[in-house]
XYZ file of C-alpha atoms in Angstrom:
780
model
C 67.023 -110.186 41.879
C 68.314 -107.035 43.419
C 65.576 -104.799 44.732
C 65.217 -101.359 43.300
C 66.789 -99.507 46.248
C 69.858 -101.740 46.238
C 70.238 -101.281 42.502
C 70.037 -97.511 42.908
C 72.596 -97.680 45.721
C 75.016 -99.700 43.621
C 74.515 -97.334 40.693
C 75.253 -94.335 42.902
C 78.396 -95.988 44.244
C 79.483 -96.891 40.721
C 78.912 -93.373 39.491
C 80.655 -92.010 42.552
C 83.661 -94.237 41.945
C 83.575 -93.290 38.283
C 83.435 -89.613 39.229
C 86.267 -90.004 41.728
C 88.208 -91.873 39.069
C 87.649 -89.124 36.554
C 88.611 -86.558 39.181
C 91.875 -88.339 39.964
C 92.619 -88.878 36.268
C 92.029 -85.168 35.662
C 94.163 -84.333 38.703
C 96.853 -86.729 37.414
C 96.811 -85.082 33.990
C 97.035 -81.598 35.490
C 99.867 -82.732 37.780
C 101.777 -84.117 34.790
C 101.036 -81.059 32.674
C 102.255 -78.658 35.390
C 105.012 -80.995 36.688
C 103.615 -80.808 40.229
C 106.428 -80.739 42.791
C 108.972 -81.629 40.098
C 107.919 -85.269 40.339
C 106.827 -85.745 36.735
C 109.298 -83.802 34.623
C 108.511 -81.103 32.081
C 106.370 -81.210 28.960
C 107.075 -79.610 25.568
C 105.372 -76.224 25.334
C 103.021 -75.127 22.561
C 105.855 -73.460 20.643
C 107.660 -76.792 20.464
C 104.459 -78.384 19.230
C 104.243 -75.784 16.465
C 107.932 -76.153 15.559
C 109.004 -79.634 16.629
C 112.682 -80.456 16.414
C 113.194 -83.072 13.749
C 116.992 -82.882 13.334
C 117.091 -82.509 9.550
C 120.422 -83.257 7.851
C 122.054 -80.364 6.007
C 122.840 -81.038 2.355
C 125.636 -79.860 0.090
C 125.028 -79.451 -3.647
C 127.182 -78.892 -6.720
C 126.599 -75.875 -8.944
C 124.663 -78.098 -11.362
C 122.317 -79.354 -8.653
C 123.879 -82.721 -7.780
C 123.661 -83.789 -4.119
C 127.282 -84.210 -3.033
C 126.796 -85.236 0.584
C 125.202 -84.483 3.939
C 126.132 -83.244 7.389
C 124.127 -84.787 10.210
C 123.853 -86.333 13.613
C 120.775 -88.122 12.378
C 120.734 -88.701 8.626
C 117.338 -87.261 7.735
C 115.925 -85.558 4.620
C 112.167 -84.761 4.588
C 110.013 -85.688 1.598
C 106.365 -84.628 0.940
C 103.671 -87.239 1.519
C 102.657 -87.222 -2.151
C 106.212 -88.327 -3.020
C 105.935 -91.440 -0.843
C 104.575 -94.658 -2.311
C 101.021 -95.558 -1.143
C 102.518 -98.992 -0.427
C 104.345 -97.460 2.538
C 101.279 -95.714 3.954
C 99.078 -98.785 3.554
C 101.639 -101.090 5.178
C 102.156 -98.627 8.035
C 98.452 -98.199 8.857
C 97.719 -101.927 8.562
C 100.593 -102.811 10.891
C 100.801 -99.951 13.359
C 97.396 -98.234 13.620
C 94.432 -99.528 11.614
C 92.031 -96.975 13.155
C 94.441 -94.086 12.488
C 91.867 -92.176 10.402
C 89.192 -92.558 13.084
C 90.710 -91.837 16.515
C 91.866 -88.527 17.985
C 95.307 -89.607 19.122
C 94.337 -92.405 21.543
C 92.830 -95.672 20.303
C 90.617 -96.877 23.193
C 89.897 -100.215 21.471
C 93.622 -100.973 21.240
C 94.116 -99.910 24.864
C 91.354 -102.259 26.000
C 93.038 -105.042 24.062
C 96.314 -104.297 25.851
C 94.641 -104.290 29.293
C 92.913 -107.575 28.488
C 96.253 -109.029 27.397
C 97.890 -107.972 30.663
C 95.103 -109.654 32.670
C 95.116 -112.854 30.595
C 98.928 -112.875 30.115
C 98.362 -112.979 26.354
C 99.512 -109.741 24.735
C 98.318 -109.246 21.157
C 100.038 -106.103 19.912
C 100.674 -102.701 21.444
C 98.313 -99.846 22.042
C 100.442 -96.973 20.740
C 98.928 -95.034 17.865
C 100.966 -93.437 15.085
C 100.303 -90.092 16.780
C 101.706 -91.386 20.092
C 104.801 -92.782 18.357
C 105.259 -89.453 16.611
C 105.031 -87.626 19.947
C 107.767 -89.886 21.312
C 109.966 -89.378 18.202
C 109.508 -85.611 17.941
C 109.816 -84.612 21.555
C 112.160 -87.242 23.018
C 109.818 -87.755 25.985
C 112.045 -90.449 27.474
C 115.247 -88.390 27.699
C 116.765 -86.536 30.685
C 115.313 -83.261 29.429
C 111.848 -84.280 30.624
C 112.802 -86.317 33.692
C 111.286 -85.620 37.094
C 111.841 -87.189 40.517
C 109.536 -90.097 39.642
C 110.704 -90.596 36.045
C 114.444 -91.183 36.512
C 115.672 -94.669 35.493
C 116.381 -95.650 39.126
C 112.693 -95.307 40.109
C 109.913 -97.847 39.723
C 109.732 -98.890 36.089
C 105.925 -99.176 36.253
C 105.540 -95.676 37.714
C 108.057 -94.206 35.333
C 106.515 -95.752 32.208
C 103.015 -94.869 33.419
C 103.937 -91.190 33.587
C 105.739 -91.302 30.240
C 102.789 -93.003 28.560
C 100.396 -90.382 29.891
C 102.702 -87.671 28.531
C 102.706 -89.290 25.111
C 98.903 -89.674 25.158
C 98.502 -86.010 26.061
C 100.963 -84.942 23.356
C 99.293 -87.143 20.754
C 95.925 -85.488 21.446
C 97.562 -82.052 21.048
C 99.177 -83.204 17.794
C 95.820 -84.357 16.485
C 94.392 -80.922 17.275
C 97.303 -79.089 15.650
C 97.764 -81.160 12.485
C 95.689 -83.021 9.912
C 96.006 -86.785 9.565
C 98.143 -86.404 6.435
C 100.422 -83.945 8.225
C 100.868 -86.438 11.064
C 101.753 -89.151 8.524
C 104.203 -86.707 6.919
C 105.883 -85.969 10.245
C 105.967 -89.614 11.265
C 107.452 -90.987 8.048
C 110.071 -88.227 7.985
C 111.239 -88.648 11.592
C 111.076 -92.352 12.391
C 114.326 -94.295 12.872
C 114.975 -97.095 10.351
C 118.369 -98.069 11.773
C 121.898 -97.563 10.401
C 121.537 -93.807 10.949
C 118.730 -93.671 8.385
C 116.040 -91.354 9.744
C 112.947 -90.812 7.647
C 111.592 -92.701 4.659
C 113.680 -90.866 2.027
C 117.025 -91.787 3.573
C 115.793 -95.308 4.420
C 114.674 -95.942 0.832
C 118.076 -94.800 -0.447
C 120.031 -96.683 2.212
C 118.320 -100.049 1.962
C 117.090 -100.146 -1.635
C 118.820 -97.273 -3.477
C 115.411 -95.900 -4.473
C 113.296 -92.797 -4.121
C 110.335 -93.221 -1.695
C 107.776 -92.954 -4.499
C 109.335 -95.948 -6.265
C 109.257 -98.392 -3.329
C 107.642 -101.707 -4.231
C 105.234 -103.471 -1.883
C 107.906 -105.926 -0.576
C 110.325 -103.012 -0.010
C 107.666 -100.921 1.730
C 106.652 -103.875 3.926
C 110.299 -104.497 4.810
C 110.823 -100.905 5.952
C 107.579 -100.811 7.933
C 108.449 -104.148 9.514
C 111.783 -102.750 10.698
C 110.038 -100.063 12.760
C 109.281 -102.589 15.513
C 113.023 -103.044 16.151
C 115.369 -101.435 13.574
C 118.377 -103.506 14.650
C 116.732 -106.881 15.277
C 114.769 -106.715 12.001
C 117.353 -104.831 9.955
C 117.163 -105.684 6.269
C 120.946 -105.497 5.818
C 122.146 -106.715 9.215
C 119.536 -109.444 9.815
C 117.950 -110.305 6.448
C 116.258 -113.559 7.591
C 114.563 -111.966 10.602
C 113.697 -108.967 8.466
C 112.004 -111.245 5.923
C 109.982 -112.901 8.716
C 108.844 -109.499 9.992
C 108.063 -108.338 6.436
C 105.750 -111.316 6.035
C 103.976 -110.384 9.289
C 103.272 -107.024 7.654
C 101.827 -108.843 4.634
C 99.589 -110.811 7.021
C 98.277 -107.562 8.529
C 97.723 -106.083 5.072
C 95.707 -109.153 4.069
C 93.717 -108.994 7.304
C 92.639 -105.428 6.593
C 91.985 -105.986 2.862
C 94.960 -104.053 1.465
C 96.054 -107.189 -0.406
C 94.286 -110.418 -1.285
C 95.198 -113.855 0.128
C 96.507 -114.801 -3.319
C 98.762 -111.743 -3.414
C 100.084 -112.498 0.052
C 100.920 -116.086 -0.985
C 103.073 -114.752 -3.811
C 104.573 -111.808 -1.924
C 105.785 -113.757 1.111
C 108.022 -115.844 -1.176
C 109.755 -112.776 -2.619
C 113.511 -112.846 -1.838
C 115.128 -110.097 0.227
C 117.096 -107.809 -2.102
C 118.836 -104.817 -0.519
C 121.442 -102.217 -1.467
C 124.721 -104.125 -1.196
C 126.820 -100.998 -1.703
C 125.643 -99.278 1.474
C 128.319 -98.406 4.034
C 127.650 -95.862 6.781
C 131.392 -95.609 7.479
C 132.189 -94.862 3.833
C 129.330 -92.403 3.360
C 131.444 -89.453 4.514
C 134.434 -90.480 2.399
C 132.754 -91.431 -0.875
C 130.850 -89.313 -3.341
C 131.915 -86.110 -5.033
C 134.706 -83.964 -3.611
C 135.049 -85.447 -0.092
C 138.033 -83.202 0.688
C 136.109 -80.071 -0.262
C 133.072 -81.242 1.711
C 135.272 -81.233 4.819
C 136.520 -77.722 4.028
C 132.930 -76.549 3.460
C 131.841 -78.150 6.725
C 134.455 -76.240 8.701
C 133.635 -72.929 7.009
C 129.867 -73.289 7.409
C 130.227 -74.377 11.047
C 131.956 -71.062 11.757
C 129.153 -69.225 9.952
C 126.547 -71.206 11.915
C 128.203 -70.300 15.208
C 128.004 -66.606 14.345
C 124.404 -66.839 13.094
C 122.832 -69.254 15.604
C 122.322 -72.249 13.299
C 123.214 -75.914 13.731
C 124.787 -77.428 10.633
C 123.986 -80.971 11.783
C 120.285 -80.568 12.539
C 118.837 -77.450 10.890
C 118.512 -78.860 7.371
C 120.599 -76.181 5.668
C 121.194 -76.396 1.934
C 124.691 -75.391 0.906
C 125.282 -74.689 -2.777
C 128.879 -74.872 -3.963
C 130.664 -73.712 -7.099
C 131.727 -77.256 -7.978
C 130.822 -78.526 -11.448
C 130.034 -82.211 -10.907
C 131.284 -83.136 -14.391
C 134.605 -81.375 -13.950
C 134.994 -82.821 -10.461
C 134.541 -86.346 -11.818
C 137.071 -85.657 -14.588
C 139.563 -84.295 -12.064
C 139.142 -87.246 -9.708
C 139.451 -89.665 -12.620
C 142.640 -88.013 -13.882
C 144.156 -88.043 -10.405
C 143.448 -91.757 -9.936
C 144.802 -92.684 -13.347
C 148.000 -90.687 -12.978
C 148.730 -91.374 -9.318
C 148.258 -95.124 -9.665
C 150.918 -95.175 -12.386
C 153.207 -92.767 -10.542
C 152.925 -94.811 -7.346
C 154.006 -97.921 -9.218
C 157.124 -96.086 -10.389
C 157.801 -94.895 -6.853
C 157.489 -98.413 -5.401
C 159.816 -99.766 -8.113
C 162.407 -97.071 -7.449
C 162.508 -97.694 -3.686
C 161.912 -101.453 -3.702
C 163.586 -102.962 -0.646
C 164.641 -99.516 0.625
C 163.075 -96.745 2.666
C 162.409 -93.471 0.791
C 162.935 -91.050 3.701
C 166.343 -89.541 2.917
C 168.331 -86.456 3.836
C 169.803 -84.039 1.302
C 172.753 -86.368 0.800
C 170.602 -89.401 0.061
C 171.222 -91.058 3.434
C 168.297 -92.720 5.214
C 167.040 -90.594 8.111
C 167.535 -92.348 11.430
C 164.604 -92.406 13.863
C 162.131 -91.364 11.151
C 159.497 -93.978 12.037
C 159.902 -93.375 15.775
C 159.225 -89.683 15.225
C 156.203 -90.525 13.072
C 154.914 -92.808 15.841
C 154.948 -89.911 18.304
C 152.612 -87.990 15.980
C 149.879 -90.660 16.081
C 146.611 -90.609 18.030
C 147.725 -93.844 19.686
C 150.747 -92.079 21.178
C 148.654 -89.087 22.313
C 146.195 -91.309 24.187
C 149.000 -93.360 25.743
C 150.678 -90.170 26.924
C 147.439 -89.095 28.613
C 146.934 -92.542 30.125
C 150.359 -92.537 31.821
C 150.339 -88.820 32.644
C 153.476 -88.122 30.619
C 155.648 -90.810 32.285
C 158.203 -91.386 29.496
C 159.252 -94.844 30.719
C 155.722 -96.226 30.913
C 154.810 -94.571 27.614
C 157.816 -96.143 25.883
C 156.987 -99.606 27.273
C 153.321 -99.391 26.298
C 154.080 -98.047 22.819
C 156.691 -100.718 22.184
C 154.098 -103.332 23.031
C 151.265 -101.795 21.009
C 153.262 -100.822 17.930
C 154.719 -104.299 17.444
C 151.561 -106.360 17.942
C 150.119 -107.710 14.666
C 146.447 -106.943 14.108
C 143.932 -107.232 11.275
C 143.343 -104.030 9.365
C 142.160 -102.674 6.042
C 144.790 -100.662 4.192
C 144.751 -98.537 1.061
C 145.925 -100.262 -2.100
C 145.740 -98.889 -5.641
C 145.341 -102.369 -7.156
C 142.504 -103.694 -4.948
C 138.754 -103.416 -5.451
C 137.579 -100.229 -3.832
C 141.274 -99.336 -3.320
C 141.316 -101.265 -0.052
C 142.614 -104.663 0.996
C 142.571 -106.795 4.140
C 145.941 -107.143 5.804
C 147.647 -108.258 8.990
C 150.455 -105.998 10.162
C 151.717 -104.151 13.187
C 150.830 -100.472 13.682
C 154.504 -99.678 13.130
C 154.480 -101.528 9.814
C 151.308 -99.695 8.790
C 153.019 -96.325 9.378
C 155.960 -97.510 7.293
C 153.572 -98.741 4.582
C 151.630 -95.485 4.365
C 154.762 -93.320 4.327
C 155.613 -94.845 0.923
C 152.659 -93.181 -0.808
C 152.758 -90.170 -3.118
C 150.027 -87.553 -2.620
C 148.386 -84.888 -4.765
C 146.409 -81.677 -4.560
C 144.517 -80.337 -7.590
C 142.280 -77.276 -7.819
C 140.383 -76.017 -10.870
C 139.031 -72.455 -11.000
C 137.286 -70.013 -13.308
C 139.675 -67.006 -13.118
C 136.980 -64.481 -14.011
C 134.381 -65.406 -11.376
C 136.721 -66.974 -8.818
C 134.453 -70.033 -8.662
C 136.267 -73.266 -7.920
C 135.061 -75.953 -10.324
C 136.932 -78.972 -8.971
C 138.881 -79.774 -5.797
C 140.864 -82.967 -5.240
C 142.699 -82.803 -1.924
C 144.364 -86.203 -1.997
C 144.353 -89.748 -3.350
C 141.780 -91.309 -0.961
C 139.813 -89.464 1.716
C 139.124 -92.527 3.856
C 142.794 -93.360 4.381
C 144.453 -89.960 3.813
C 142.293 -87.119 5.102
C 144.884 -84.340 4.997
C 143.846 -81.803 2.344
C 146.685 -80.864 -0.025
C 144.809 -78.016 -1.715
C 144.371 -75.538 1.137
C 145.476 -77.224 4.350
C 148.990 -78.044 3.202
C 151.725 -75.648 2.065
C 154.837 -76.725 0.176
C 157.645 -75.028 -1.714
C 156.344 -74.104 -5.185
C 159.723 -74.210 -6.897
C 159.724 -72.652 -10.331
C 155.959 -72.081 -10.388
C 156.752 -69.014 -8.257
C 159.009 -67.551 -10.970
C 156.167 -65.896 -12.941
C 155.546 -63.615 -9.957
C 159.204 -62.555 -10.139
C 158.942 -62.018 -13.905
C 155.695 -60.072 -13.474
C 157.354 -57.827 -10.863
C 160.265 -57.135 -13.213
C 157.942 -56.399 -16.144
C 155.779 -54.133 -13.981
C 158.552 -52.348 -12.087
C 161.389 -52.224 -14.632
C 159.472 -52.549 -17.915
C 161.319 -55.645 -19.039
C 159.784 -57.316 -22.109
C 159.673 -60.904 -23.428
C 162.435 -60.310 -25.963
C 164.912 -58.903 -23.473
C 168.053 -61.068 -23.610
C 169.919 -62.511 -20.630
C 172.894 -64.856 -20.533
C 172.781 -68.060 -18.499
C 175.690 -67.457 -16.140
C 176.048 -67.673 -12.342
C 174.383 -64.945 -10.286
C 175.647 -64.498 -6.718
C 174.043 -62.475 -3.920
C 175.473 -61.193 -0.663
C 173.126 -62.178 2.149
C 172.230 -59.858 5.016
C 172.740 -62.771 7.391
C 176.274 -63.176 6.087
C 177.739 -65.300 3.330
C 176.529 -65.570 -0.251
C 173.928 -67.406 -2.285
C 174.339 -68.412 -5.925
C 171.497 -69.624 -8.114
C 172.355 -72.915 -9.799
C 170.803 -74.927 -12.595
C 170.598 -78.677 -12.183
C 172.450 -79.170 -15.467
C 175.028 -76.460 -14.917
C 175.441 -73.160 -16.762
C 175.262 -73.099 -20.568
C 176.528 -69.594 -21.222
C 173.726 -69.235 -23.778
C 171.981 -65.942 -24.322
C 168.202 -66.253 -24.418
C 165.090 -64.115 -24.245
C 163.119 -63.790 -21.027
C 160.339 -65.793 -22.653
C 162.739 -68.611 -23.391
C 164.241 -68.382 -19.923
C 160.817 -68.758 -18.333
C 159.780 -71.493 -20.772
C 162.917 -73.507 -19.991
C 162.731 -72.559 -16.305
C 166.338 -71.441 -16.131
C 167.119 -70.522 -12.532
C 169.801 -67.971 -13.300
C 167.393 -65.837 -15.352
C 164.902 -65.584 -12.447
C 167.780 -64.787 -10.093
C 169.034 -62.090 -12.517
C 165.611 -60.424 -12.511
C 165.231 -60.329 -8.727
C 168.722 -58.823 -8.617
C 167.721 -56.168 -11.143
C 164.844 -55.237 -8.856
C 167.434 -54.452 -6.207
C 169.776 -56.799 -4.379
C 168.302 -55.834 -1.011
C 164.773 -54.707 -1.851
C 164.124 -57.008 -4.830
C 162.601 -59.821 -2.749
C 160.368 -57.356 -0.897
C 159.025 -55.984 -4.195
C 158.191 -59.528 -5.299
C 156.449 -60.165 -1.969
C 154.338 -57.012 -2.383
C 153.072 -58.249 -5.741
C 152.506 -61.756 -4.325
C 150.333 -60.226 -1.613
C 148.288 -58.320 -4.215
C 147.888 -61.634 -6.026
C 146.344 -63.246 -2.954
C 149.264 -65.174 -1.455
C 148.993 -64.907 2.333
C 151.596 -67.511 3.332
C 154.778 -66.261 5.062
C 157.357 -65.340 2.393
C 161.005 -65.031 3.329
C 162.538 -61.864 1.752
C 165.704 -63.534 0.467
C 167.064 -63.883 -3.106
C 166.174 -67.610 -3.235
C 162.514 -66.550 -3.136
C 162.933 -66.176 -6.927
C 163.136 -69.978 -7.125
C 160.172 -70.667 -4.865
C 161.880 -71.327 -1.542
C 158.912 -70.229 0.643
C 155.946 -72.556 1.132
C 152.507 -71.802 -0.356
C 149.305 -73.741 -0.980
C 147.740 -74.905 -4.236
C 144.724 -72.761 -3.328
C 146.894 -69.623 -3.119
C 148.814 -70.393 -6.314
C 145.688 -70.940 -8.390
C 144.295 -67.652 -7.120
C 147.572 -65.896 -7.933
C 147.753 -67.257 -11.483
C 144.159 -66.158 -12.094
C 145.521 -62.593 -12.032
C 147.382 -63.215 -15.297
C 144.256 -64.633 -16.884
C 141.896 -61.911 -15.628
C 143.451 -58.734 -17.023
C 145.512 -58.119 -13.881
C 142.641 -58.406 -11.382
C 143.126 -60.892 -8.552
C 139.904 -62.782 -7.903
C 139.398 -64.513 -4.590
C 138.801 -68.267 -5.043
C 135.390 -69.240 -3.607
C 133.633 -72.589 -3.218
C 130.203 -71.612 -1.802
C 127.605 -69.501 -3.624
C 124.768 -69.494 -1.076
C 123.296 -71.072 2.042
C 119.554 -71.702 2.324
C 117.411 -72.831 5.234
C 115.356 -76.039 5.008
C 112.471 -74.095 3.439
C 114.603 -72.666 0.634
C 114.980 -69.170 2.087
C 118.405 -67.727 1.244
C 120.373 -66.976 4.403
C 123.649 -65.837 2.846
C 125.077 -65.203 -0.619
C 128.823 -65.489 -1.303
C 130.806 -63.736 -4.025
C 134.466 -63.236 -4.831
C 136.459 -60.276 -3.663
C 138.644 -58.675 -6.319
C 141.532 -56.244 -6.299
C 143.927 -54.885 -8.942
C 147.364 -56.459 -8.931
C 148.810 -55.791 -12.415
C 147.977 -53.588 -15.360
C 146.082 -55.192 -18.242
C 149.161 -54.931 -20.480
C 151.448 -56.549 -17.918
C 148.959 -59.359 -17.301
C 148.640 -59.997 -21.054
C 152.433 -59.957 -21.363
C 152.698 -62.612 -18.649
C 150.123 -64.788 -20.399
C 152.202 -64.549 -23.559
C 155.323 -65.364 -21.566
C 153.718 -68.397 -19.947
C 152.540 -69.733 -23.305
C 156.224 -70.225 -24.057
C 156.433 -73.341 -21.835
C 154.446 -75.201 -24.489
C 155.825 -73.375 -27.536
C 159.504 -72.460 -27.087
C 162.339 -74.838 -27.842
C 163.175 -76.581 -24.562
C 159.893 -75.510 -22.934
C 159.061 -77.592 -19.867
C 155.426 -78.111 -20.972
C 156.166 -79.441 -24.455
C 155.155 -82.881 -23.181
C 151.513 -81.781 -23.333
C 151.595 -81.978 -27.129
C 150.895 -85.720 -26.874
C 147.423 -85.037 -25.453
C 144.330 -84.710 -27.642
C 143.372 -81.232 -26.475
C 146.761 -79.812 -27.482
C 146.799 -81.623 -30.823
C 143.393 -80.074 -31.469
C 144.951 -76.630 -31.052
C 143.812 -75.641 -27.566
C 146.170 -72.897 -26.387
C 147.621 -73.107 -22.909
C 149.866 -71.056 -20.688
C 151.699 -73.019 -18.068
C 154.578 -73.483 -15.673
C 156.215 -76.509 -14.116
C 157.916 -76.536 -10.741
C 160.345 -78.890 -9.068
C 161.946 -78.418 -5.670
C 165.266 -79.544 -4.282
C 165.754 -83.317 -4.085
C 162.557 -83.684 -6.172
C 160.411 -83.376 -3.043
C 157.650 -81.380 -4.760
C 156.360 -81.489 -8.314
C 154.037 -78.734 -9.554
C 152.195 -77.740 -12.677
C 150.114 -74.623 -13.209
C 148.056 -74.611 -16.412
C 145.759 -71.982 -17.919
C 143.323 -71.869 -20.798
C 141.066 -68.930 -21.665
C 138.553 -69.576 -18.872
C 140.309 -72.025 -16.574
C 143.232 -72.121 -14.151
C 144.413 -75.479 -12.816
C 147.006 -75.995 -10.105
C 148.503 -79.405 -9.304
C 151.021 -80.435 -6.652
C 152.471 -83.929 -6.100
C 154.807 -85.120 -3.352
C 155.280 -87.276 -0.279
C 153.848 -86.812 3.211
C 157.197 -85.357 4.262
C 159.741 -83.450 2.181
C 162.240 -86.212 2.913
C 160.087 -88.681 0.929
C 160.735 -88.263 -2.794
C 161.977 -89.815 -6.023
C 165.731 -90.198 -6.234
C 166.345 -88.873 -9.749
C 165.335 -86.120 -12.138
C 163.729 -88.470 -14.670
C 160.733 -89.131 -12.395
C 161.090 -86.319 -9.848
C 160.536 -83.255 -12.050
C 157.230 -81.372 -12.122
C 156.642 -82.270 -15.770
C 156.567 -85.971 -14.772
C 155.053 -85.802 -11.276
C 152.286 -83.236 -11.753
C 151.840 -82.244 -15.405
C 150.409 -85.598 -16.620
C 147.468 -85.251 -14.213
C 146.736 -81.892 -15.837
C 147.004 -83.373 -19.326
C 144.647 -86.234 -18.478
C 142.164 -83.864 -16.886
C 142.162 -81.504 -19.861
C 141.755 -84.405 -22.276
C 138.710 -85.569 -20.296
C 137.211 -82.077 -20.524
C 137.971 -81.861 -24.230
C 136.263 -85.196 -24.892
C 133.177 -84.240 -22.852
C 130.703 -82.749 -25.314
C 128.633 -81.248 -22.467
C 131.502 -78.946 -21.480
C 132.300 -76.320 -24.095
C 133.303 -73.196 -22.199
C 136.723 -74.241 -20.963
C 138.582 -76.249 -23.625
C 137.913 -74.528 -26.938
C 140.503 -74.704 -29.759
C 139.065 -71.522 -31.299
C 139.784 -69.361 -28.266
C 143.082 -67.462 -28.236
C 144.764 -66.759 -24.943
C 146.434 -63.560 -26.125
C 145.823 -61.254 -29.083
C 149.448 -60.465 -29.927
C 148.439 -57.612 -32.228
C 147.083 -55.727 -29.212
C 150.129 -56.213 -27.006
C 152.127 -53.037 -26.418
C 155.344 -55.054 -26.306
C 157.802 -56.456 -28.776
C 156.978 -60.094 -29.543
C 158.931 -60.665 -32.755
C 162.233 -61.664 -31.238
C 163.945 -62.539 -34.484
C 165.964 -65.722 -34.351
C 164.910 -66.262 -30.734
C 161.171 -66.390 -31.534
C 159.704 -69.893 -31.324
C 156.086 -68.938 -30.709
C 154.650 -69.814 -34.133
C 154.701 -73.601 -34.241
C 152.851 -74.936 -37.285
C 154.040 -78.531 -37.293
C 154.147 -80.737 -34.199
C 157.660 -81.824 -33.377
C 159.401 -78.860 -35.032
C 161.924 -77.192 -32.707
C 160.673 -79.180 -29.728
C 163.961 -80.808 -28.733
C 165.132 -79.928 -25.194
C 168.031 -77.522 -24.972
C 170.348 -79.595 -22.786
C 168.967 -83.070 -23.215
C 166.556 -82.771 -20.281
C 164.041 -80.299 -18.976
C 165.587 -78.030 -16.374
C 163.314 -76.976 -13.544
C 165.082 -77.127 -10.225
C 165.519 -75.222 -7.011
C 169.070 -75.542 -5.734
């Protein structure tokens, strides 16, 4: 036995070593905390601890509260702890940190187990607590931001990880002091990475099981907790067998700590893996409600964020739009139904031939080569070879003619996509055969946009044809000419004009004569009939009456008051819609007729909130007077003629249920030269709808009037949409047969035009025959 003095000596040495050890540990902690000499790297300050950065996804909602989509770098949406299934919490604690409720951030028992495992070469689990993992997740302790001389990746791995671990231990203790255990669980479950860009339990539950967190079953909860060890290796969708193995390890831990019985574990471990088969991270940004509008909203809000010091992709903003989810679904459904049929007609018409043609019907040479030079592939090749035309041409010839596997859009395939093998050049040729559409639906009184369909498929065609694109409006521009004439010269609907040629002397030299596609009839008709039949010579006559030189400028002034900002060429052909405008601008302009002469700015956002629900910005429409109430009412009466007058271009709408039920509409078709653009503008009492249809380029179009007119290209989409609204019993404010567009008794104009009046149609089919055997609506 050791004598007493030796024992005391050993004890003193032990205590001395212990004291020195404590001193050096304290010195080490202080050195790390203060980043002594820049060797250790920085630490998050107390403010960061109080407001840790959790990169919350911003969300976009419809007016009726439906989540339309998200904007994020990390897809994360927080959820309160009481809205998370206890199955998740139990599985997490049993697997990751059984003494979570007892320790203060560092589990010494687990650390001792780790040290013993290192010595015996038999590791049995890690020593990181939930608090330490949270510290790592919240503060990114292993990134460059907190690197010092000794913690860069090129230094000793043992030294580097030792410093990082100490940082995480220190942060975990601070977290434990700053938050309750439940708050730490809340932070952890809402920040942890579950793979496939699913951050937090709410997004993970939706991604992998299409459930809310509160509804997660025990097998689902165990699967998600099991994935935390390695989200890719144990991914429930990517590696289901390995994920099942890891899930069963979680069950073993839950049995060990009495969360489930051995009998329950026996049953649970045989449960099959069932995950959300419809999940696609790539498609997430393209699917869902109004993907084209979500892109427009993103760009607008990003500009607002830049001016107001917010980050759209991490600050958890909530953006509330004007979109009515029901109307958006009806609009998207109508577009798909109509465009699928129209595309079939287009393919049949150009079968075996290319549709890109000049004004004489001749195929445009070099069209595909020009299209190739507009691709991203060409841009990158040009950069690669520093603009060397020879090398670029050689590389592009090689790349564009090499067959590769690809997925292409197809109306007749499941999900509108099919697998194919073709060259990049063939894919350009294939996609150039498609017809496109833009449709916007707006409440003319509030300016709120209720539906926005920017194209046929956002994944394959991301160009927005509502606001981003401008095309010639054709005859849909004529009502602005008529409104100018009524306002300036006090013309009225019963004023009679003869359909004869009208020629103008141009300031640039030469002349321009308005032509009708079917020639001149010599008939005398009222202005209402002229607008209803879309006779070009009548619109040309009116712009001439406004002044051969200043007439176009007067029309432009009114167009500006009606919200059209696009460049407008002050020439006589403006009367027939020769200058390009957007669907967005046209819908706003037509709202003036339907809103007692007040132009109302179209809006698609009502407010932006922060992640705590505090309103950061409200949005409302700007308004300005454009026409008098009488003139606006007169134009509504005029535009009703398209669906009432003999030969009216909107008579085809009588086949739809909403029209048969007596819903009044005012409308206007539009067709441009060579049938490149088809338009329809339709109005009911509380709704304005604008629709454009055409090819990617103006040279891509139908080759005859039968399919190429606005009443065939665009109007059916409107009819289908309105029928869907009419049949939807939850929507009653916009398609009501009892509502009258115009009270004729209050109009201060003559509406009884004697033998020319065709406004009172009591029996469907009466007086509905076209004037010249076809509906005229052409820009020549």
